[in-house]
GROMACS .gro file of C-alpha atoms in nm:
model
  401
    1UNK     CA    1  -1.032  13.192   8.738
    2UNK     CA    2  -0.935  13.107   9.094
    3UNK     CA    3  -0.739  12.782   9.116
    4UNK     CA    4  -0.881  12.489   9.312
    5UNK     CA    5  -0.583  12.479   9.547
    6UNK     CA    6  -0.442  12.815   9.628
    7UNK     CA    7  -0.063  12.840   9.624
    8UNK     CA    8   0.080  13.102   9.861
    9UNK     CA    9   0.330  13.339   9.704
   10UNK     CA   10   0.554  13.327  10.008
   11UNK     CA   11   0.642  13.066  10.256
   12UNK     CA   12   0.462  13.135  10.584
   13UNK     CA   13   0.585  12.921  10.867
   14UNK     CA   14   0.318  12.729  11.050
   15UNK     CA   15   0.282  12.832  11.418
   16UNK     CA   16   0.093  12.625  11.665
   17UNK     CA   17  -0.162  12.765  11.906
   18UNK     CA   18   0.058  12.679  12.208
   19UNK     CA   19   0.347  12.896  12.073
   20UNK     CA   20   0.103  13.192  12.022
   21UNK     CA   21  -0.029  13.150  12.376
   22UNK     CA   22   0.327  13.152  12.519
   23UNK     CA   23   0.411  13.474  12.318
   24UNK     CA   24   0.099  13.645  12.442
   25UNK     CA   25   0.171  13.547  12.797
   26UNK     CA   26   0.529  13.683  12.766
   27UNK     CA   27   0.398  14.017  12.648
   28UNK     CA   28   0.156  14.026  12.934
   29UNK     CA   29   0.448  13.960  13.179
   30UNK     CA   30   0.636  14.262  13.051
   31UNK     CA   31   0.843  14.149  12.753
   32UNK     CA   32   0.843  14.385  12.456
   33UNK     CA   33   0.627  14.298  12.157
   34UNK     CA   34   0.930  14.274  11.926
   35UNK     CA   35   1.130  14.038  12.157
   36UNK     CA   36   0.824  13.812  12.209
   37UNK     CA   37   0.763  13.796  11.828
   38UNK     CA   38   1.125  13.712  11.757
   39UNK     CA   39   1.129  13.432  12.019
   40UNK     CA   40   0.812  13.286  11.876
   41UNK     CA   41   0.930  13.307  11.516
   42UNK     CA   42   0.635  13.519  11.397
   43UNK     CA   43   0.584  13.875  11.276
   44UNK     CA   44   0.521  14.154  11.516
   45UNK     CA   45   0.186  14.241  11.347
   46UNK     CA   46   0.062  13.883  11.380
   47UNK     CA   47   0.143  13.885  11.749
   48UNK     CA   48  -0.030  14.218  11.793
   49UNK     CA   49  -0.345  14.078  11.629
   50UNK     CA   50  -0.343  13.780  11.867
   51UNK     CA   51  -0.305  14.012  12.173
   52UNK     CA   52  -0.588  14.229  12.049
   53UNK     CA   53  -0.806  13.929  11.993
   54UNK     CA   54  -0.723  13.795  12.339
   55UNK     CA   55  -0.807  14.120  12.502
   56UNK     CA   56  -1.148  14.134  12.333
   57UNK     CA   57  -1.232  13.762  12.376
   58UNK     CA   58  -1.034  13.604  12.657
   59UNK     CA   59  -1.164  13.254  12.556
   60UNK     CA   60  -1.087  13.301  12.191
   61UNK     CA   61  -0.901  13.038  11.981
   62UNK     CA   62  -0.579  13.194  11.863
   63UNK     CA   63  -0.505  12.931  11.593
   64UNK     CA   64  -0.652  13.017  11.253
   65UNK     CA   65  -0.888  12.752  11.130
   66UNK     CA   66  -1.082  12.704  10.812
   67UNK     CA   67  -1.401  12.621  11.006
   68UNK     CA   68  -1.440  12.985  11.107
   69UNK     CA   69  -1.520  13.070  10.739
   70UNK     CA   70  -1.743  12.771  10.673
   71UNK     CA   71  -2.105  12.828  10.581
   72UNK     CA   72  -2.223  12.516  10.762
   73UNK     CA   73  -2.098  12.373  11.086
   74UNK     CA   74  -1.918  12.038  11.108
   75UNK     CA   75  -2.237  11.873  11.239
   76UNK     CA   76  -2.455  12.023  10.960
   77UNK     CA   77  -2.211  11.901  10.690
   78UNK     CA   78  -2.210  11.550  10.838
   79UNK     CA   79  -2.589  11.553  10.823
   80UNK     CA   80  -2.584  11.670  10.459
   81UNK     CA   81  -2.321  11.400  10.371
   82UNK     CA   82  -2.536  11.128  10.536
   83UNK     CA   83  -2.850  11.251  10.350
   84UNK     CA   84  -2.662  11.247  10.013
   85UNK     CA   85  -2.540  10.895  10.076
   86UNK     CA   86  -2.884  10.774  10.173
   87UNK     CA   87  -3.043  10.920   9.862
   88UNK     CA   88  -2.775  10.751   9.648
   89UNK     CA   89  -2.839  10.409   9.821
   90UNK     CA   90  -3.212  10.451   9.748
   91UNK     CA   91  -3.123  10.506   9.377
   92UNK     CA   92  -3.255  10.864   9.394
   93UNK     CA   93  -2.911  11.032   9.412
   94UNK     CA   94  -2.892  11.410   9.376
   95UNK     CA   95  -2.681  11.575   9.101
   96UNK     CA   96  -2.416  11.833   9.193
   97UNK     CA   97  -2.654  12.119   9.089
   98UNK     CA   98  -2.932  11.976   9.307
   99UNK     CA   99  -2.693  11.928   9.595
  100UNK     CA  100  -2.537  12.275   9.605
  101UNK     CA  101  -2.850  12.478   9.514
  102UNK     CA  102  -2.743  12.847   9.538
  103UNK     CA  103  -2.394  12.760   9.651
  104UNK     CA  104  -2.110  12.785   9.397
  105UNK     CA  105  -1.886  12.532   9.235
  106UNK     CA  106  -1.604  12.625   9.474
  107UNK     CA  107  -1.818  12.536   9.776
  108UNK     CA  108  -1.909  12.202   9.628
  109UNK     CA  109  -1.548  12.124   9.555
  110UNK     CA  110  -1.452  12.217   9.915
  111UNK     CA  111  -1.739  12.011  10.052
  112UNK     CA  112  -1.630  11.698   9.855
  113UNK     CA  113  -1.275  11.751   9.978
  114UNK     CA  114  -1.389  11.771  10.335
  115UNK     CA  115  -1.595  11.460  10.284
  116UNK     CA  116  -1.371  11.215  10.088
  117UNK     CA  117  -1.628  10.937  10.115
  118UNK     CA  118  -1.841  11.121   9.863
  119UNK     CA  119  -1.765  11.162   9.495
  120UNK     CA  120  -1.954  11.246   9.172
  121UNK     CA  121  -2.035  10.922   8.996
  122UNK     CA  122  -2.216  10.820   8.682
  123UNK     CA  123  -2.501  10.597   8.805
  124UNK     CA  124  -2.626  10.282   8.623
  125UNK     CA  125  -2.988  10.296   8.512
  126UNK     CA  126  -3.195  10.056   8.720
  127UNK     CA  127  -3.559   9.989   8.644
  128UNK     CA  128  -3.835  10.056   8.895
  129UNK     CA  129  -3.922   9.684   8.889
  130UNK     CA  130  -3.571   9.579   9.006
  131UNK     CA  131  -3.558   9.850   9.267
  132UNK     CA  132  -3.895   9.770   9.419
  133UNK     CA  133  -3.880   9.389   9.386
  134UNK     CA  134  -3.567   9.338   9.594
  135UNK     CA  135  -3.700   9.394   9.951
  136UNK     CA  136  -3.689   9.215  10.281
  137UNK     CA  137  -3.999   9.011  10.223
  138UNK     CA  138  -3.898   8.839   9.901
  139UNK     CA  139  -3.537   8.784  10.013
  140UNK     CA  140  -3.648   8.630  10.338
  141UNK     CA  141  -3.880   8.361  10.203
  142UNK     CA  142  -3.608   8.188   9.998
  143UNK     CA  143  -3.280   8.173  10.077
  144UNK     CA  144  -2.743   7.768   8.939
  145UNK     CA  145  -2.856   7.765   8.587
  146UNK     CA  146  -2.822   8.102   8.412
  147UNK     CA  147  -2.776   8.205   8.049
  148UNK     CA  148  -2.599   8.501   7.896
  149UNK     CA  149  -2.610   8.640   7.547
  150UNK     CA  150  -2.303   8.717   7.337
  151UNK     CA  151  -2.282   8.865   6.990
  152UNK     CA  152  -2.031   8.846   6.703
  153UNK     CA  153  -1.963   9.220   6.748
  154UNK     CA  154  -1.721   9.295   7.037
  155UNK     CA  155  -1.719   9.598   7.263
  156UNK     CA  156  -1.423   9.810   7.156
  157UNK     CA  157  -1.159   9.870   7.425
  158UNK     CA  158  -0.976  10.192   7.504
  159UNK     CA  159  -0.679  10.256   7.279
  160UNK     CA  160  -0.383  10.496   7.263
  161UNK     CA  161  -0.436  10.762   6.995
  162UNK     CA  162  -0.317  11.117   6.899
  163UNK     CA  163  -0.429  11.403   7.121
  164UNK     CA  164  -0.684  11.639   6.969
  165UNK     CA  165  -0.844  11.379   6.755
  166UNK     CA  166  -1.222  11.429   6.752
  167UNK     CA  167  -1.308  11.068   6.692
  168UNK     CA  168  -1.092  10.752   6.722
  169UNK     CA  169  -1.201  10.443   6.528
  170UNK     CA  170  -1.152  10.070   6.600
  171UNK     CA  171  -1.235   9.789   6.366
  172UNK     CA  172  -1.543   9.589   6.468
  173UNK     CA  173  -1.667   9.267   6.319
  174UNK     CA  174  -1.981   9.417   6.158
  175UNK     CA  175  -2.258   9.666   6.229
  176UNK     CA  176  -2.499   9.426   6.405
  177UNK     CA  177  -2.403   9.095   6.555
  178UNK     CA  178  -2.546   8.757   6.561
  179UNK     CA  179  -2.680   8.643   6.897
  180UNK     CA  180  -2.531   8.335   7.070
  181UNK     CA  181  -2.673   8.237   7.408
  182UNK     CA  182  -2.457   8.042   7.661
  183UNK     CA  183  -2.620   7.845   7.938
  184UNK     CA  184  -2.390   7.796   8.239
  185UNK     CA  185  -2.446   7.564   8.529
  186UNK     CA  186  -2.216   7.553   8.838
  187UNK     CA  187  -2.229   7.410   9.184
  188UNK     CA  188  -2.141   7.546   9.525
  189UNK     CA  189  -1.847   7.311   9.524
  190UNK     CA  190  -1.700   7.504   9.226
  191UNK     CA  191  -1.779   7.228   8.978
  192UNK     CA  192  -1.879   7.362   8.636
  193UNK     CA  193  -2.094   7.148   8.400
  194UNK     CA  194  -1.994   7.181   8.033
  195UNK     CA  195  -2.167   7.468   7.850
  196UNK     CA  196  -2.480   7.468   7.644
  197UNK     CA  197  -2.443   7.698   7.348
  198UNK     CA  198  -2.764   7.815   7.162
  199UNK     CA  199  -2.711   7.955   6.814
  200UNK     CA  200  -2.959   8.172   6.618
  201UNK     CA  201  -3.032   7.945   6.321
  202UNK     CA  202  -3.279   7.676   6.213
  203UNK     CA  203  -3.038   7.385   6.211
  204UNK     CA  204  -2.741   7.311   6.425
  205UNK     CA  205  -2.411   7.194   6.267
  206UNK     CA  206  -2.119   7.030   6.452
  207UNK     CA  207  -1.862   7.272   6.306
  208UNK     CA  208  -2.035   7.546   6.516
  209UNK     CA  209  -1.886   7.395   6.831
  210UNK     CA  210  -1.532   7.404   6.704
  211UNK     CA  211  -1.306   7.507   6.992
  212UNK     CA  212  -1.581   7.480   7.251
  213UNK     CA  213  -1.510   7.355   7.605
  214UNK     CA  214  -1.495   6.976   7.634
  215UNK     CA  215  -1.834   6.816   7.670
  216UNK     CA  216  -2.031   7.115   7.558
  217UNK     CA  217  -2.342   7.077   7.341
  218UNK     CA  218  -2.478   7.300   7.080
  219UNK     CA  219  -2.846   7.377   7.005
  220UNK     CA  220  -3.029   7.609   6.764
  221UNK     CA  221  -3.354   7.802   6.725
  222UNK     CA  222  -3.472   8.102   6.528
  223UNK     CA  223  -3.450   8.357   6.821
  224UNK     CA  224  -3.116   8.254   6.966
  225UNK     CA  225  -3.261   8.260   7.321
  226UNK     CA  226  -3.369   7.964   7.533
  227UNK     CA  227  -3.727   7.850   7.521
  228UNK     CA  228  -3.932   7.559   7.665
  229UNK     CA  229  -3.805   7.313   7.406
  230UNK     CA  230  -3.436   7.418   7.452
  231UNK     CA  231  -3.468   7.401   7.825
  232UNK     CA  232  -3.567   7.033   7.806
  233UNK     CA  233  -3.240   6.960   7.635
  234UNK     CA  234  -3.056   7.172   7.895
  235UNK     CA  235  -3.213   6.962   8.169
  236UNK     CA  236  -3.111   6.642   8.001
  237UNK     CA  237  -2.750   6.773   7.975
  238UNK     CA  238  -2.759   6.869   8.339
  239UNK     CA  239  -2.889   6.529   8.453
  240UNK     CA  240  -2.621   6.355   8.251
  241UNK     CA  241  -2.338   6.521   8.450
  242UNK     CA  242  -2.505   6.579   8.784
  243UNK     CA  243  -2.640   6.219   8.811
  244UNK     CA  244  -2.914   6.286   9.070
  245UNK     CA  245  -3.079   5.982   9.241
  246UNK     CA  246  -3.370   5.930   9.476
  247UNK     CA  247  -3.125   5.923   9.767
  248UNK     CA  248  -2.910   6.212   9.638
  249UNK     CA  249  -3.143   6.478   9.494
  250UNK     CA  250  -3.000   6.801   9.355
  251UNK     CA  251  -3.131   7.158   9.381
  252UNK     CA  252  -3.126   7.365   9.058
  253UNK     CA  253  -3.152   7.742   9.131
  254UNK     CA  254  -3.257   7.958   8.831
  255UNK     CA  255  -3.435   8.271   8.734
  256UNK     CA  256  -3.810   8.296   8.710
  257UNK     CA  257  -3.842   8.273   8.336
  258UNK     CA  258  -4.145   8.117   8.149
  259UNK     CA  259  -3.929   7.878   7.957
  260UNK     CA  260  -3.837   7.702   8.281
  261UNK     CA  261  -4.195   7.649   8.391
  262UNK     CA  262  -4.340   7.429   8.122
  263UNK     CA  263  -4.523   7.110   8.227
  264UNK     CA  264  -4.284   6.889   8.034
  265UNK     CA  265  -3.973   7.041   8.212
  266UNK     CA  266  -4.133   7.008   8.552
  267UNK     CA  267  -4.231   6.645   8.500
  268UNK     CA  268  -3.883   6.559   8.360
  269UNK     CA  269  -3.715   6.724   8.663
  270UNK     CA  270  -3.945   6.533   8.905
  271UNK     CA  271  -3.883   6.199   8.735
  272UNK     CA  272  -3.502   6.260   8.747
  273UNK     CA  273  -3.489   6.382   9.112
  274UNK     CA  274  -3.410   6.743   9.028
  275UNK     CA  275  -3.564   7.001   9.260
  276UNK     CA  276  -3.598   7.329   9.081
  277UNK     CA  277  -3.616   7.656   9.266
  278UNK     CA  278  -3.704   7.981   9.073
  279UNK     CA  279  -3.583   8.318   9.222
  280UNK     CA  280  -3.818   8.609   9.272
  281UNK     CA  281  -3.852   8.823   8.948
  282UNK     CA  282  -3.611   9.118   8.904
  283UNK     CA  283  -3.379   9.004   9.183
  284UNK     CA  284  -3.119   8.809   8.986
  285UNK     CA  285  -2.873   9.095   8.992
  286UNK     CA  286  -2.840   9.034   9.369
  287UNK     CA  287  -2.934   8.668   9.419
  288UNK     CA  288  -2.782   8.483   9.123
  289UNK     CA  289  -2.427   8.357   9.196
  290UNK     CA  290  -2.331   8.354   8.826
  291UNK     CA  291  -2.457   8.710   8.782
  292UNK     CA  292  -2.264   8.835   9.089
  293UNK     CA  293  -1.918   8.688   9.023
  294UNK     CA  294  -1.881   8.519   8.688
  295UNK     CA  295  -2.067   8.689   8.398
  296UNK     CA  296  -1.909   9.031   8.457
  297UNK     CA  297  -1.553   8.904   8.412
  298UNK     CA  298  -1.674   8.670   8.137
  299UNK     CA  299  -1.806   8.959   7.930
  300UNK     CA  300  -1.479   9.149   7.974
  301UNK     CA  301  -1.269   8.846   7.880
  302UNK     CA  302  -1.486   8.779   7.572
  303UNK     CA  303  -1.452   9.136   7.443
  304UNK     CA  304  -1.071   9.114   7.494
  305UNK     CA  305  -1.053   8.777   7.314
  306UNK     CA  306  -1.275   8.903   7.026
  307UNK     CA  307  -1.062   9.215   6.988
  308UNK     CA  308  -0.743   9.008   6.988
  309UNK     CA  309  -0.895   8.786   6.718
  310UNK     CA  310  -0.977   9.090   6.502
  311UNK     CA  311  -0.620   9.211   6.534
  312UNK     CA  312  -0.484   8.868   6.444
  313UNK     CA  313  -0.718   8.818   6.145
  314UNK     CA  314  -0.720   9.154   5.960
  315UNK     CA  315  -0.996   9.188   5.696
  316UNK     CA  316  -1.202   8.904   5.844
  317UNK     CA  317  -1.526   8.921   6.042
  318UNK     CA  318  -1.617   8.702   6.346
  319UNK     CA  319  -1.892   8.448   6.251
  320UNK     CA  320  -2.091   8.191   6.449
  321UNK     CA  321  -1.820   7.934   6.367
  322UNK     CA  322  -1.562   8.137   6.568
  323UNK     CA  323  -1.781   8.206   6.870
  324UNK     CA  324  -1.731   7.869   7.048
  325UNK     CA  325  -1.353   7.921   7.071
  326UNK     CA  326  -1.385   8.280   7.193
  327UNK     CA  327  -1.651   8.181   7.453
  328UNK     CA  328  -1.412   7.904   7.572
  329UNK     CA  329  -1.132   8.153   7.628
  330UNK     CA  330  -1.371   8.383   7.822
  331UNK     CA  331  -1.521   8.097   8.025
  332UNK     CA  332  -1.190   7.942   8.126
  333UNK     CA  333  -1.055   8.284   8.251
  334UNK     CA  334  -1.370   8.391   8.430
  335UNK     CA  335  -1.482   8.074   8.606
  336UNK     CA  336  -1.202   7.960   8.838
  337UNK     CA  337  -1.320   7.791   9.159
  338UNK     CA  338  -1.260   8.108   9.359
  339UNK     CA  339  -1.500   8.309   9.139
  340UNK     CA  340  -1.772   8.042   9.152
  341UNK     CA  341  -1.743   7.990   9.531
  342UNK     CA  342  -1.748   8.371   9.572
  343UNK     CA  343  -2.077   8.399   9.387
  344UNK     CA  344  -2.248   8.147   9.616
  345UNK     CA  345  -2.097   8.320   9.922
  346UNK     CA  346  -2.202   8.674   9.844
  347UNK     CA  347  -2.563   8.562   9.771
  348UNK     CA  348  -2.576   8.374  10.106
  349UNK     CA  349  -2.648   8.038   9.948
  350UNK     CA  350  -2.335   7.855  10.058
  351UNK     CA  351  -2.228   7.889  10.324
  352UNK     CA  352  -2.587   7.963  10.419
  353UNK     CA  353  -2.618   8.319  10.550
  354UNK     CA  354  -2.973   8.463  10.566
  355UNK     CA  355  -2.839   8.799  10.683
  356UNK     CA  356  -2.586   8.849  10.402
  357UNK     CA  357  -2.777   9.154  10.274
  358UNK     CA  358  -2.739   9.469  10.489
  359UNK     CA  359  -3.032   9.710  10.545
  360UNK     CA  360  -2.897   9.970  10.307
  361UNK     CA  361  -2.918   9.730  10.016
  362UNK     CA  362  -3.307   9.738  10.043
  363UNK     CA  363  -3.328  10.120  10.049
  364UNK     CA  364  -3.434  10.141   9.676
  365UNK     CA  365  -3.755   9.947   9.760
  366UNK     CA  366  -3.852  10.179  10.047
  367UNK     CA  367  -4.017  10.412   9.796
  368UNK     CA  368  -4.273  10.149   9.686
  369UNK     CA  369  -4.291   9.933  10.003
  370UNK     CA  370  -4.626   9.843  10.142
  371UNK     CA  371  -4.733   9.637  10.447
  372UNK     CA  372  -4.709   9.269  10.378
  373UNK     CA  373  -5.041   9.082  10.437
  374UNK     CA  374  -5.008   8.789  10.670
  375UNK     CA  375  -5.269   8.513  10.712
  376UNK     CA  376  -5.383   8.411  11.058
  377UNK     CA  377  -5.657   8.176  11.193
  378UNK     CA  378  -5.870   8.248  11.494
  379UNK     CA  379  -5.918   7.976  11.765
  380UNK     CA  380  -6.222   7.754  11.729
  381UNK     CA  381  -6.298   7.860  11.378
  382UNK     CA  382  -6.184   7.803  11.028
  383UNK     CA  383  -6.218   8.170  10.941
  384UNK     CA  384  -5.905   8.322  10.800
  385UNK     CA  385  -5.806   8.685  10.861
  386UNK     CA  386  -5.535   8.888  10.693
  387UNK     CA  387  -5.342   9.145  10.895
  388UNK     CA  388  -5.067   9.365  10.768
  389UNK     CA  389  -4.714   9.313  10.879
  390UNK     CA  390  -4.483   9.618  10.890
  391UNK     CA  391  -4.168   9.621  10.690
  392UNK     CA  392  -3.885   9.447  10.883
  393UNK     CA  393  -4.116   9.271  11.127
  394UNK     CA  394  -4.130   8.959  10.907
  395UNK     CA  395  -3.744   8.946  10.916
  396UNK     CA  396  -3.726   8.990  11.292
  397UNK     CA  397  -3.989   8.723  11.367
  398UNK     CA  398  -3.821   8.462  11.146
  399UNK     CA  399  -3.473   8.530  11.290
  400UNK     CA  400  -3.607   8.455  11.634
  401UNK     CA  401  -3.733   8.106  11.525
   0.00000   0.00000   0.00000
């Protein structure tokens, strides 16, 4: 098998094109081939090939270059590189086999070396709903409570083990874990309200919050997720710490979940001067500050804390009574002010930036994009007509306002 990087068996000195041109000119002026080759530091046969090449093609390039043996030109490879990157940005990336077609593995390896900005990556599965929902129209008409689920079974980390072992084991708490939902609320000023922890059980008991962050409350229901009844308690907890008034209302940004839209919740928020704003469906992975900068590190820190707990308590399993302390460790490490403020900044909420998302971010929705209907009224009549607006036109018209 040919190696990826060929190692020459002998050291061949690198000779620049200028030296070769000088040697050829000396031979043309009457110097012997041997003397010119010795003065240039090259072999006589190499100089003879250059002279022969110069005689046949006076404008020929004397310096050997890998481009001469390339299948595609540099411009064609740049076009192919741009196409592959665009397909990847649209979430329709091509596999190595699809990219090279009839070309061999060696060509693909060389192509990737010549284009270091490309690499073979394992993509993350993204649903069609998420890809098509995040487009210019939905992001332009709006510009943070968010919950995350944790279980009593941690994700095992990488460990050092013997080479050649087919399977490496790591102790986990149990086969299937118990769900615990954590509701987090943070402000653009990096202020974090104490957590709301929802356990999957009928009745809540105070020992379940042992080791939880100061001021946190615990709730319980049979599913372990938040519902309309749970959300009322979350709102009361939020109002207790945010203290909104008629002169100082607060805006609560959250995802578009049915548990947030009950009549009782809306009336309570209105009475307590809380303005609730629901983000468009399937866009929280780009527009939720907590999703962008906090929950990723929090998951990693929780798994690390749970794994350390298992090593410190051999023979024991993590239960609901241990979850609060583990969640506290993960929350304190993953929610410093810099992380919280970064989440609001990258989503364009604070400082407000309506153009925080570049055009290539919306490429996945191009496949399913349709013209956006826009309502307009004719003069002197109340008749309403709907005309389509091309993609991107809505953005440009608003930016000019």
